[in-house]
Amino acid sequence: MDLMFTEGDRAFREEVRRFLSDNTIPEIRQKLAEGLELSKDEIAAGTRNLYKKGVPTWPQEYGGTGWTLVQQYIFEEEVRAFPALVKLGMGQDLVGPVIYTFGNLAQKQYYLPRIANATDWWCQGFSEPGAGSDLASLKTRAVRHGDHYVVDGQKIWTSSAHYADWIFCLVRTNPDVKKQQGISFLLIDIKSPGVTVRPIHLINGSHEVSEVFFDNVHVPVENLVGEENKGWSYAKYLLNNERFGDAGVGISKERMRRALELAAQTYVGGERLVDQPSFREKVAELEVQLKALEITQLRAIANASKQQQGVQDPASSILKLRGSEVEQAAAELLMVVMGPNALPYTPDEELGSRNEPPILPRWAAKIAPTYFDSRAASIYSGSSEIQKNIIAKAILGL
Amino acid sequence: MKFDLSEEQRLLTESVERLMLDSYGFGDRRKYGGEVPGFSEAMWERYAELGLLALPFSQEYGGFSGGPIETMIVMEAFGKSLILEPYLATVVLAGGLLRRGGNEAQKTELIPLIVNGRAKLAFAYAEPQSRYDLFHVETQAKKQGTFWALSGVKTLVLHGNVAGKIIVSARTAGGTREKNGIGLFLVDVHAPGLTRRPFLTQDGLRGAEIALENVRVDESNLIGDPEGAFPVISRVADEAVTALCAEAVGCFTKMQAITLGYLKTREQFGTKIGSFQVLQHRAVDMLVELEQSRSMTLYAAMMVGEDNAIERERAVSAAKVQIGRSSKAIGHQSIQLHGGIGMTMEYSIGHYFKRVVMIDTLFGDADHYLRRLAALGGLRSESIN
Ligand SMILES: Cc1cc2nc3c(=O)[nH]c(=O)nc-3n(C[C@H](O)[C@H](O)[C@H](O)COP(=O)(O)OP(=O)(O)OC[C@H]3O[C@@H](n4cnc5c(N)ncnc54)[C@H](O)[C@@H]3O)c2cc1C
């Protein structure tokens, strides 16, 4: 047993650091450091740079780096710390692995390179107004007519739909069987006639999610992944990957770092907040939770490395559950540091344009919006209650 | 022991709740927020007609001589509707400073204007480095003949964007963090040397940052003792905190009711989500938080009139701790139990959440007040008997 990364891993970390400082566009680094939002073009350019050596999470044969899970973890951590770019996610992490695991040769050849070089952006069309936690009750219909499906229905909470070129959807292809057995996994060009994307604004004012409507949308049958009516098992594979990646250790570490940085510039009762015993205890408390999460994640990684690809690991639910709680606690800690100064709401345009030197770092203006937004972490990709139901059933056998 | 409202207090409750019910739904609020000052001038007039702007002032200036319980009643109703108007800034804060610190001439001139809705005021207490300490005052006031010259920066001035006059705390003597040597000055917003930068708050309200550069204030606009204003400031802040606790209780009441309603209507897995025991227990936790908050707000309202500053501050601090903790507990649960819909701008729950979180940061968050209460020796159990 050894908690230390191997020499090889440490060398890899150094290599990643060099790679990031040679390849990150300075304006992107600056914007990320200040908490400003990136434009679509910036994200695309940043992603291309970051994936020069291939997609970190993919096998080599599909345009991936072929890195081990530990190397992927190190890469992600360094990207966050630099900061370089928060990855696109939906294409690389969600649909890509589904395509190379369950897709046919033509699909692999067409879609994977376009995801890897950020040509195509993807979004996830799973949830519906009536099918959130009970995802399998989804109603969006796909009816086969010769060489195409006709899709009708509605998706909701679709992240990044307004940026996306493609949407991968769970659709009902057989309404007459047990609900999990009539679902298929379909790839839909979001520019197809009959698709409408309508924005939803979140409580912090951001536009991150949308509603997506399908009205008589024609989708070629070759866009079906795997077999018809087997979509639920592909979705479970995808959700498992999603949750595995949701521990958010990198995000929480970044939040903690910022909280300490700001606390060192904040005076309370004549002393620095960072020197105040009650604050230090709060920080230490959270550090314990974060360290425990990190080691739990590393254990899960070590475990997963031993198993074959595609095996579902209920530990992913533990990581997602605890990860979202720690992320939220770190967002709350930042609120404590920000104190009364959390009150003003500064739109992004103004953040960049004020010319006098700011009293606080510019990213401080994002602390309250980030805290509000952090509440979604225990709702998306399966709410905390649902994760607990899964753990109770799959791990505890209750 | 008696927690019942008097007949007049009951009538006040009914009339303000009726007004809110008729004119301040969630859709109305959205509309008012889009109007030019960021709130409804028409509603402000309605408050004047109903006497709400007159509430805490004594009758000789056109007021109703109401106390903290009356303010609590009104603020709770306001909290349920998440009002946008500058009631706290004008009536509770600036009005409180005038009431407790102003001289005859100032009260005779200004209070009737507040009462009939023609004057909006604000109180500029915060500074870039002051955090929650009201005595941390760097803004300077220098006596020059019959004038005072004010220079400095005031931040986070609640509704400072719409106020015609702003009461500014400034240092007349002593060091930055001394309680002695602070004066209060009534400053016209059009005075030369005063600039305002308005801002929107996280919870949809308004404020301004105010820079003062040698702003001349006539001696007649000095409120109270030029070096001894701190006790008045501290007392009015306690009244404002009590009012904010009541506003939060109004918010909590709605958050609990809206969430409960959702549990009873939303279906997943072929059943109402309210039938899941784990969610039932969360709904119960929310109710417990709400009742604890209501109790502590009543406690603060009954104690805030106390002349013994220590007793008063203990009670108010304790209430603010409870409200701050409950803001998180109720806020987090109410969003969680809604799922995705709770995170949207279009739905009301997130707006309540943002408001109660901001109430926590006003004058001091739960951690701050907990430290303050501990420093005051805590709440000794014998103080309730
Ligand atoms: C910011 C954000 C981004 C998102 N992005 C995407 C996306 O890109 N693509 C996508 O498809 N979806 C996305 N979602 C949707 C997300 O997956 C759903 O919101 C989530 O699955 C919950 O569904 P719901 O909102 O319908 O809530 P509901 O399922 O109605 O849940 C309401 C409450 O009931 C609880 N509950 C439900 N069933 C049970 C049960 N059996 N036992 C105990 N408690 C239960 C839930 O935990 C929750 O507290 C996103 C959501 C958010 C907020």
mmCIF file of N, CA and C and ligand atoms in Angstrom, chain A residues 90 94 123-135 155-161 167-168 202 208-210 239 242-243 373 375-387 389, chain B residues 262-263 266-269 271 273-279 282 333-344, ligand 1:
data_model
loop_
_atom_site.group_PDB
_atom_site.id
_atom_site.type_symbol
_atom_site.label_atom_id
_atom_site.label_comp_id
_atom_site.label_asym_id
_atom_site.label_seq_id
_atom_site.Cartn_x
_atom_site.Cartn_y
_atom_site.Cartn_z
ATOM 1 N N MET A 90 -19.947 16.934 -22.456
ATOM 2 C CA MET A 90 -21.020 16.118 -23.056
ATOM 3 C C MET A 90 -20.529 15.216 -24.186
ATOM 4 N N LEU A 94 -19.445 11.923 -22.229
ATOM 5 C CA LEU A 94 -20.701 11.177 -22.173
ATOM 6 C C LEU A 94 -20.973 10.373 -23.439
ATOM 7 N N CYS A 123 -25.091 17.795 -26.654
ATOM 8 C CA CYS A 123 -25.824 17.978 -25.402
ATOM 9 C C CYS A 123 -26.637 16.719 -25.117
ATOM 10 N N GLN A 124 -27.096 16.645 -23.880
ATOM 11 C CA GLN A 124 -27.702 15.406 -23.374
ATOM 12 C C GLN A 124 -29.212 15.563 -23.230
ATOM 13 N N GLY A 125 -29.969 14.881 -24.078
ATOM 14 C CA GLY A 125 -31.426 14.976 -24.029
ATOM 15 C C GLY A 125 -32.043 13.782 -23.332
ATOM 16 N N PHE A 126 -31.904 13.732 -22.027
ATOM 17 C CA PHE A 126 -32.504 12.650 -21.243
ATOM 18 C C PHE A 126 -33.784 13.137 -20.553
ATOM 19 N N SER A 127 -33.636 14.118 -19.629
ATOM 20 C CA SER A 127 -34.772 14.529 -18.785
ATOM 21 C C SER A 127 -35.911 15.134 -19.603
ATOM 22 N N GLU A 128 -37.108 14.919 -19.082
ATOM 23 C CA GLU A 128 -38.313 15.519 -19.657
ATOM 24 C C GLU A 128 -39.124 16.119 -18.513
ATOM 25 N N PRO A 129 -40.113 16.968 -18.857
ATOM 26 C CA PRO A 129 -40.897 17.574 -17.770
ATOM 27 C C PRO A 129 -41.484 16.519 -16.823
ATOM 28 N N GLY A 130 -41.947 15.417 -17.360
ATOM 29 C CA GLY A 130 -42.554 14.400 -16.503
ATOM 30 C C GLY A 130 -41.595 13.280 -16.129
ATOM 31 N N ALA A 131 -40.374 13.334 -16.644
ATOM 32 C CA ALA A 131 -39.415 12.252 -16.391
ATOM 33 C C ALA A 131 -38.090 12.830 -15.937
ATOM 34 N N GLY A 132 -37.978 13.051 -14.629
ATOM 35 C CA GLY A 132 -36.739 13.560 -14.052
ATOM 36 C C GLY A 132 -36.049 12.421 -13.336
ATOM 37 N N SER A 133 -36.355 12.295 -12.044
ATOM 38 C CA SER A 133 -35.813 11.162 -11.283
ATOM 39 C C SER A 133 -36.286 9.842 -11.891
ATOM 40 N N ASP A 134 -37.525 9.847 -12.321
ATOM 41 C CA ASP A 134 -38.083 8.644 -12.955
ATOM 42 C C ASP A 134 -37.837 8.729 -14.454
ATOM 43 N N LEU A 135 -36.551 8.690 -14.799
ATOM 44 C CA LEU A 135 -36.136 8.910 -16.178
ATOM 45 C C LEU A 135 -36.770 7.910 -17.140
ATOM 46 N N LYS A 155 -37.696 17.607 -24.419
ATOM 47 C CA LYS A 155 -36.662 17.417 -23.406
ATOM 48 C C LYS A 155 -36.544 18.707 -22.600
ATOM 49 N N ILE A 156 -36.021 18.606 -21.380
ATOM 50 C CA ILE A 156 -35.867 19.815 -20.558
ATOM 51 C C ILE A 156 -34.579 19.723 -19.755
ATOM 52 N N TRP A 157 -34.105 20.885 -19.307
ATOM 53 C CA TRP A 157 -32.863 20.991 -18.524
ATOM 54 C C TRP A 157 -31.636 20.589 -19.345
ATOM 55 N N THR A 158 -31.728 20.756 -20.650
ATOM 56 C CA THR A 158 -30.627 20.320 -21.502
ATOM 57 C C THR A 158 -29.474 21.324 -21.418
ATOM 58 N N SER A 159 -28.395 20.923 -20.753
ATOM 59 C CA SER A 159 -27.245 21.818 -20.595
ATOM 60 C C SER A 159 -26.588 22.072 -21.940
ATOM 61 N N SER A 160 -26.174 23.303 -22.168
ATOM 62 C CA SER A 160 -25.430 23.710 -23.375
ATOM 63 C C SER A 160 -26.156 23.448 -24.690
ATOM 64 N N ALA A 161 -27.472 23.260 -24.658
ATOM 65 C CA ALA A 161 -28.196 23.006 -25.918
ATOM 66 C C ALA A 161 -28.041 24.177 -26.886
ATOM 67 N N ILE A 167 -27.621 16.473 -30.368
ATOM 68 C CA ILE A 167 -28.192 16.090 -29.078
ATOM 69 C C ILE A 167 -28.358 14.566 -29.064
ATOM 70 N N PHE A 168 -27.851 13.924 -28.010
ATOM 71 C CA PHE A 168 -28.127 12.482 -27.899
ATOM 72 C C PHE A 168 -29.320 12.317 -26.986
ATOM 73 N N LEU A 202 -31.408 30.316 -15.140
ATOM 74 C CA LEU A 202 -31.277 29.804 -13.773
ATOM 75 C C LEU A 202 -31.276 30.949 -12.765
ATOM 76 N N GLU A 208 -27.729 28.359 -18.977
ATOM 77 C CA GLU A 208 -26.926 27.153 -19.046
ATOM 78 C C GLU A 208 -27.777 26.030 -19.626
ATOM 79 N N VAL A 209 -29.050 26.018 -19.259
ATOM 80 C CA VAL A 209 -29.931 24.936 -19.702
ATOM 81 C C VAL A 209 -31.042 25.471 -20.612
ATOM 82 N N SER A 210 -31.643 24.559 -21.350
ATOM 83 C CA SER A 210 -32.720 24.923 -22.276
ATOM 84 C C SER A 210 -33.782 23.835 -22.299
ATOM 85 N N LEU A 239 -24.568 7.119 -17.460
ATOM 86 C CA LEU A 239 -24.785 7.795 -16.172
ATOM 87 C C LEU A 239 -23.725 7.392 -15.152
ATOM 88 N N GLU A 242 -20.809 9.394 -15.904
ATOM 89 C CA GLU A 242 -21.067 10.787 -15.542
ATOM 90 C C GLU A 242 -20.869 10.973 -14.037
ATOM 91 N N ARG A 243 -21.400 10.052 -13.274
ATOM 92 C CA ARG A 243 -21.330 10.185 -11.812
ATOM 93 C C ARG A 243 -19.916 9.970 -11.295
ATOM 94 N N ASP A 373 -25.785 28.651 -7.810
ATOM 95 C CA ASP A 373 -25.706 27.608 -8.826
ATOM 96 C C ASP A 373 -25.310 26.255 -8.228
ATOM 97 N N ARG A 375 -26.307 24.745 -5.843
ATOM 98 C CA ARG A 375 -27.429 23.933 -5.354
ATOM 99 C C ARG A 375 -27.888 22.918 -6.396
ATOM 100 N N ALA A 376 -27.552 23.169 -7.656
ATOM 101 C CA ALA A 376 -27.954 22.224 -8.703
ATOM 102 C C ALA A 376 -27.138 20.935 -8.645
ATOM 103 N N ALA A 377 -25.967 20.992 -8.000
ATOM 104 C CA ALA A 377 -25.075 19.822 -8.017
ATOM 105 C C ALA A 377 -25.720 18.597 -7.360
ATOM 106 N N SER A 378 -26.601 18.830 -6.398
ATOM 107 C CA SER A 378 -27.256 17.683 -5.762
ATOM 108 C C SER A 378 -28.567 17.323 -6.460
ATOM 109 N N ILE A 379 -28.813 17.967 -7.614
ATOM 110 C CA ILE A 379 -30.029 17.664 -8.388
ATOM 111 C C ILE A 379 -29.678 16.994 -9.721
ATOM 112 N N TYR A 380 -28.682 17.569 -10.445
ATOM 113 C CA TYR A 380 -28.430 17.003 -11.782
ATOM 114 C C TYR A 380 -27.671 15.683 -11.735
ATOM 115 N N SER A 381 -27.662 15.041 -12.872
ATOM 116 C CA SER A 381 -27.197 13.653 -13.047
ATOM 117 C C SER A 381 -27.634 12.730 -11.901
ATOM 118 N N GLY A 382 -28.889 12.866 -11.549
ATOM 119 C CA GLY A 382 -29.459 12.009 -10.511
ATOM 120 C C GLY A 382 -29.341 12.695 -9.159
ATOM 121 N N SER A 383 -30.472 13.054 -8.551
ATOM 122 C CA SER A 383 -30.460 13.800 -7.291
ATOM 123 C C SER A 383 -29.824 12.970 -6.178
ATOM 124 N N SER A 384 -29.474 13.640 -5.095
ATOM 125 C CA SER A 384 -28.890 12.935 -3.949
ATOM 126 C C SER A 384 -29.822 11.846 -3.427
ATOM 127 N N GLU A 385 -31.109 12.127 -3.462
ATOM 128 C CA GLU A 385 -32.058 11.116 -2.968
ATOM 129 C C GLU A 385 -31.985 9.873 -3.851
ATOM 130 N N ILE A 386 -31.882 10.105 -5.158
ATOM 131 C CA ILE A 386 -31.815 8.969 -6.085
ATOM 132 C C ILE A 386 -30.499 8.206 -5.891
ATOM 133 N N GLN A 387 -29.403 8.930 -5.682
ATOM 134 C CA GLN A 387 -28.121 8.237 -5.434
ATOM 135 C C GLN A 387 -28.241 7.360 -4.191
ATOM 136 N N ASN A 389 -30.952 6.056 -2.993
ATOM 137 C CA ASN A 389 -31.784 4.886 -3.324
ATOM 138 C C ASN A 389 -30.950 3.826 -4.027
ATOM 139 N N TYR B 262 -45.806 21.559 -3.587
ATOM 140 C CA TYR B 262 -45.164 20.834 -4.683
ATOM 141 C C TYR B 262 -45.089 19.336 -4.382
ATOM 142 N N LEU B 263 -44.763 19.013 -3.136
ATOM 143 C CA LEU B 263 -44.687 17.594 -2.747
ATOM 144 C C LEU B 263 -46.032 16.897 -2.938
ATOM 145 N N ARG B 266 -46.449 17.090 -7.446
ATOM 146 C CA ARG B 266 -45.481 16.508 -8.382
ATOM 147 C C ARG B 266 -45.489 14.983 -8.292
ATOM 148 N N GLU B 267 -45.577 14.356 -9.445
ATOM 149 C CA GLU B 267 -45.534 12.895 -9.460
ATOM 150 C C GLU B 267 -44.289 12.372 -10.156
ATOM 151 N N GLN B 268 -43.671 11.368 -9.585
ATOM 152 C CA GLN B 268 -42.608 10.587 -10.205
ATOM 153 C C GLN B 268 -42.819 9.150 -9.760
ATOM 154 N N PHE B 269 -42.396 8.216 -10.564
ATOM 155 C CA PHE B 269 -42.566 6.790 -10.269
ATOM 156 C C PHE B 269 -44.038 6.467 -9.977
ATOM 157 N N THR B 271 -46.328 8.133 -8.507
ATOM 158 C CA THR B 271 -46.932 8.537 -7.233
ATOM 159 C C THR B 271 -46.492 9.950 -6.883
ATOM 160 N N ILE B 273 -44.575 12.715 -5.101
ATOM 161 C CA ILE B 273 -43.263 12.603 -4.444
ATOM 162 C C ILE B 273 -43.395 12.793 -2.922
ATOM 163 N N GLY B 274 -44.468 13.454 -2.501
ATOM 164 C CA GLY B 274 -44.719 13.612 -1.062
ATOM 165 C C GLY B 274 -44.993 12.296 -0.354
ATOM 166 N N SER B 275 -45.179 11.232 -1.110
ATOM 167 C CA SER B 275 -45.395 9.939 -0.450
ATOM 168 C C SER B 275 -44.068 9.271 -0.087
ATOM 169 N N PHE B 276 -42.927 9.804 -0.562
ATOM 170 C CA PHE B 276 -41.635 9.230 -0.178
ATOM 171 C C PHE B 276 -41.282 9.700 1.231
ATOM 172 N N GLN B 277 -41.024 8.728 2.083
ATOM 173 C CA GLN B 277 -40.831 9.076 3.490
ATOM 174 C C GLN B 277 -39.646 10.021 3.699
ATOM 175 N N VAL B 278 -38.596 9.812 2.903
ATOM 176 C CA VAL B 278 -37.422 10.653 3.089
ATOM 177 C C VAL B 278 -37.764 12.124 2.813
ATOM 178 N N LEU B 279 -38.663 12.349 1.866
ATOM 179 C CA LEU B 279 -39.055 13.731 1.580
ATOM 180 C C LEU B 279 -40.022 14.262 2.644
ATOM 181 N N ARG B 282 -37.957 15.568 5.368
ATOM 182 C CA ARG B 282 -37.362 16.874 5.037
ATOM 183 C C ARG B 282 -38.397 17.991 5.206
ATOM 184 N N GLN B 333 -33.214 22.962 1.318
ATOM 185 C CA GLN B 333 -34.230 21.914 1.179
ATOM 186 C C GLN B 333 -35.300 22.304 0.173
ATOM 187 N N SER B 334 -35.721 23.563 0.220
ATOM 188 C CA SER B 334 -36.842 23.935 -0.644
ATOM 189 C C SER B 334 -36.438 23.799 -2.111
ATOM 190 N N ILE B 335 -35.188 24.098 -2.432
ATOM 191 C CA ILE B 335 -34.746 23.910 -3.818
ATOM 192 C C ILE B 335 -34.584 22.421 -4.124
ATOM 193 N N GLN B 336 -33.949 21.726 -3.224
ATOM 194 C CA GLN B 336 -33.695 20.298 -3.448
ATOM 195 C C GLN B 336 -34.998 19.540 -3.713
ATOM 196 N N LEU B 337 -36.011 19.818 -2.911
ATOM 197 C CA LEU B 337 -37.249 19.056 -3.040
ATOM 198 C C LEU B 337 -38.013 19.398 -4.323
ATOM 199 N N HIS B 338 -37.649 20.519 -4.931
ATOM 200 C CA HIS B 338 -38.274 20.855 -6.208
ATOM 201 C C HIS B 338 -37.565 20.209 -7.388
ATOM 202 N N GLY B 339 -36.323 19.805 -7.209
ATOM 203 C CA GLY B 339 -35.569 19.335 -8.371
ATOM 204 C C GLY B 339 -35.266 20.509 -9.292
ATOM 205 N N GLY B 340 -35.102 20.241 -10.576
ATOM 206 C CA GLY B 340 -34.671 21.253 -11.550
ATOM 207 C C GLY B 340 -35.484 22.544 -11.528
ATOM 208 N N ILE B 341 -36.779 22.437 -11.410
ATOM 209 C CA ILE B 341 -37.641 23.622 -11.490
ATOM 210 C C ILE B 341 -37.283 24.661 -10.414
ATOM 211 N N GLY B 342 -36.800 24.167 -9.268
ATOM 212 C CA GLY B 342 -36.429 25.068 -8.169
ATOM 213 C C GLY B 342 -35.240 25.949 -8.493
ATOM 214 N N MET B 343 -34.475 25.579 -9.516
ATOM 215 C CA MET B 343 -33.275 26.332 -9.876
ATOM 216 C C MET B 343 -33.538 27.428 -10.900
ATOM 217 N N THR B 344 -34.802 27.617 -11.281
ATOM 218 C CA THR B 344 -35.043 28.539 -12.393
ATOM 219 C C THR B 344 -35.556 29.910 -11.945
HETATM 220 C C1 LIG C 1 -28.407 22.781 -13.846
HETATM 221 C C2 LIG C 1 -29.011 21.508 -14.352
HETATM 222 C C3 LIG C 1 -28.478 20.916 -15.486
HETATM 223 C C4 LIG C 1 -29.046 19.750 -16.005
HETATM 224 N N1 LIG C 1 -28.551 19.240 -17.171
HETATM 225 C C5 LIG C 1 -29.191 18.178 -17.756
HETATM 226 C C6 LIG C 1 -28.823 17.730 -19.051
HETATM 227 O O1 LIG C 1 -27.891 18.250 -19.670
HETATM 228 N N2 LIG C 1 -29.509 16.727 -19.616
HETATM 229 C C7 LIG C 1 -30.544 16.114 -18.977
HETATM 230 O O2 LIG C 1 -31.113 15.207 -19.547
HETATM 231 N N3 LIG C 1 -30.943 16.525 -17.746
HETATM 232 C C8 LIG C 1 -30.295 17.540 -17.127
HETATM 233 N N4 LIG C 1 -30.712 17.994 -15.880
HETATM 234 C C9 LIG C 1 -31.902 17.391 -15.274
HETATM 235 C C10 LIG C 1 -31.656 16.597 -14.016
HETATM 236 O O3 LIG C 1 -31.086 15.385 -14.321
HETATM 237 C C11 LIG C 1 -33.014 16.467 -13.301
HETATM 238 O O4 LIG C 1 -33.347 17.730 -12.816
HETATM 239 C C12 LIG C 1 -32.975 15.478 -12.175
HETATM 240 O O5 LIG C 1 -32.869 14.192 -12.667
HETATM 241 C C13 LIG C 1 -34.198 15.585 -11.249
HETATM 242 O O6 LIG C 1 -35.378 15.530 -11.966
HETATM 243 P P1 LIG C 1 -36.530 16.627 -11.752
HETATM 244 O O7 LIG C 1 -35.920 17.943 -11.904
HETATM 245 O O8 LIG C 1 -37.651 16.293 -12.631
HETATM 246 O O9 LIG C 1 -36.969 16.457 -10.243
HETATM 247 P P2 LIG C 1 -37.964 15.358 -9.660
HETATM 248 O O10 LIG C 1 -37.576 14.037 -10.175
HETATM 249 O O11 LIG C 1 -39.348 15.812 -9.825
HETATM 250 O O12 LIG C 1 -37.564 15.386 -8.122
HETATM 251 C C14 LIG C 1 -38.117 16.277 -7.178
HETATM 252 C C15 LIG C 1 -37.648 15.836 -5.808
HETATM 253 O O13 LIG C 1 -38.151 14.540 -5.517
HETATM 254 C C16 LIG C 1 -37.100 13.667 -5.157
HETATM 255 N N5 LIG C 1 -37.439 12.302 -5.545
HETATM 256 C C17 LIG C 1 -37.884 11.876 -6.742
HETATM 257 N N6 LIG C 1 -38.046 10.561 -6.713
HETATM 258 C C18 LIG C 1 -37.701 10.122 -5.484
HETATM 259 C C19 LIG C 1 -37.673 8.852 -4.832
HETATM 260 N N7 LIG C 1 -38.019 7.749 -5.463
HETATM 261 N N8 LIG C 1 -37.255 8.795 -3.544
HETATM 262 C C20 LIG C 1 -36.900 9.913 -2.890
HETATM 263 N N9 LIG C 1 -36.918 11.141 -3.439
HETATM 264 C C21 LIG C 1 -37.315 11.240 -4.728
HETATM 265 C C22 LIG C 1 -35.907 14.203 -5.884
HETATM 266 O O14 LIG C 1 -34.707 13.781 -5.292
HETATM 267 C C23 LIG C 1 -36.130 15.697 -5.718
HETATM 268 O O15 LIG C 1 -35.715 16.101 -4.452
HETATM 269 C C24 LIG C 1 -30.142 19.152 -15.337
HETATM 270 C C25 LIG C 1 -30.656 19.732 -14.173
HETATM 271 C C26 LIG C 1 -30.111 20.905 -13.675
HETATM 272 C C27 LIG C 1 -30.708 21.516 -12.452
#
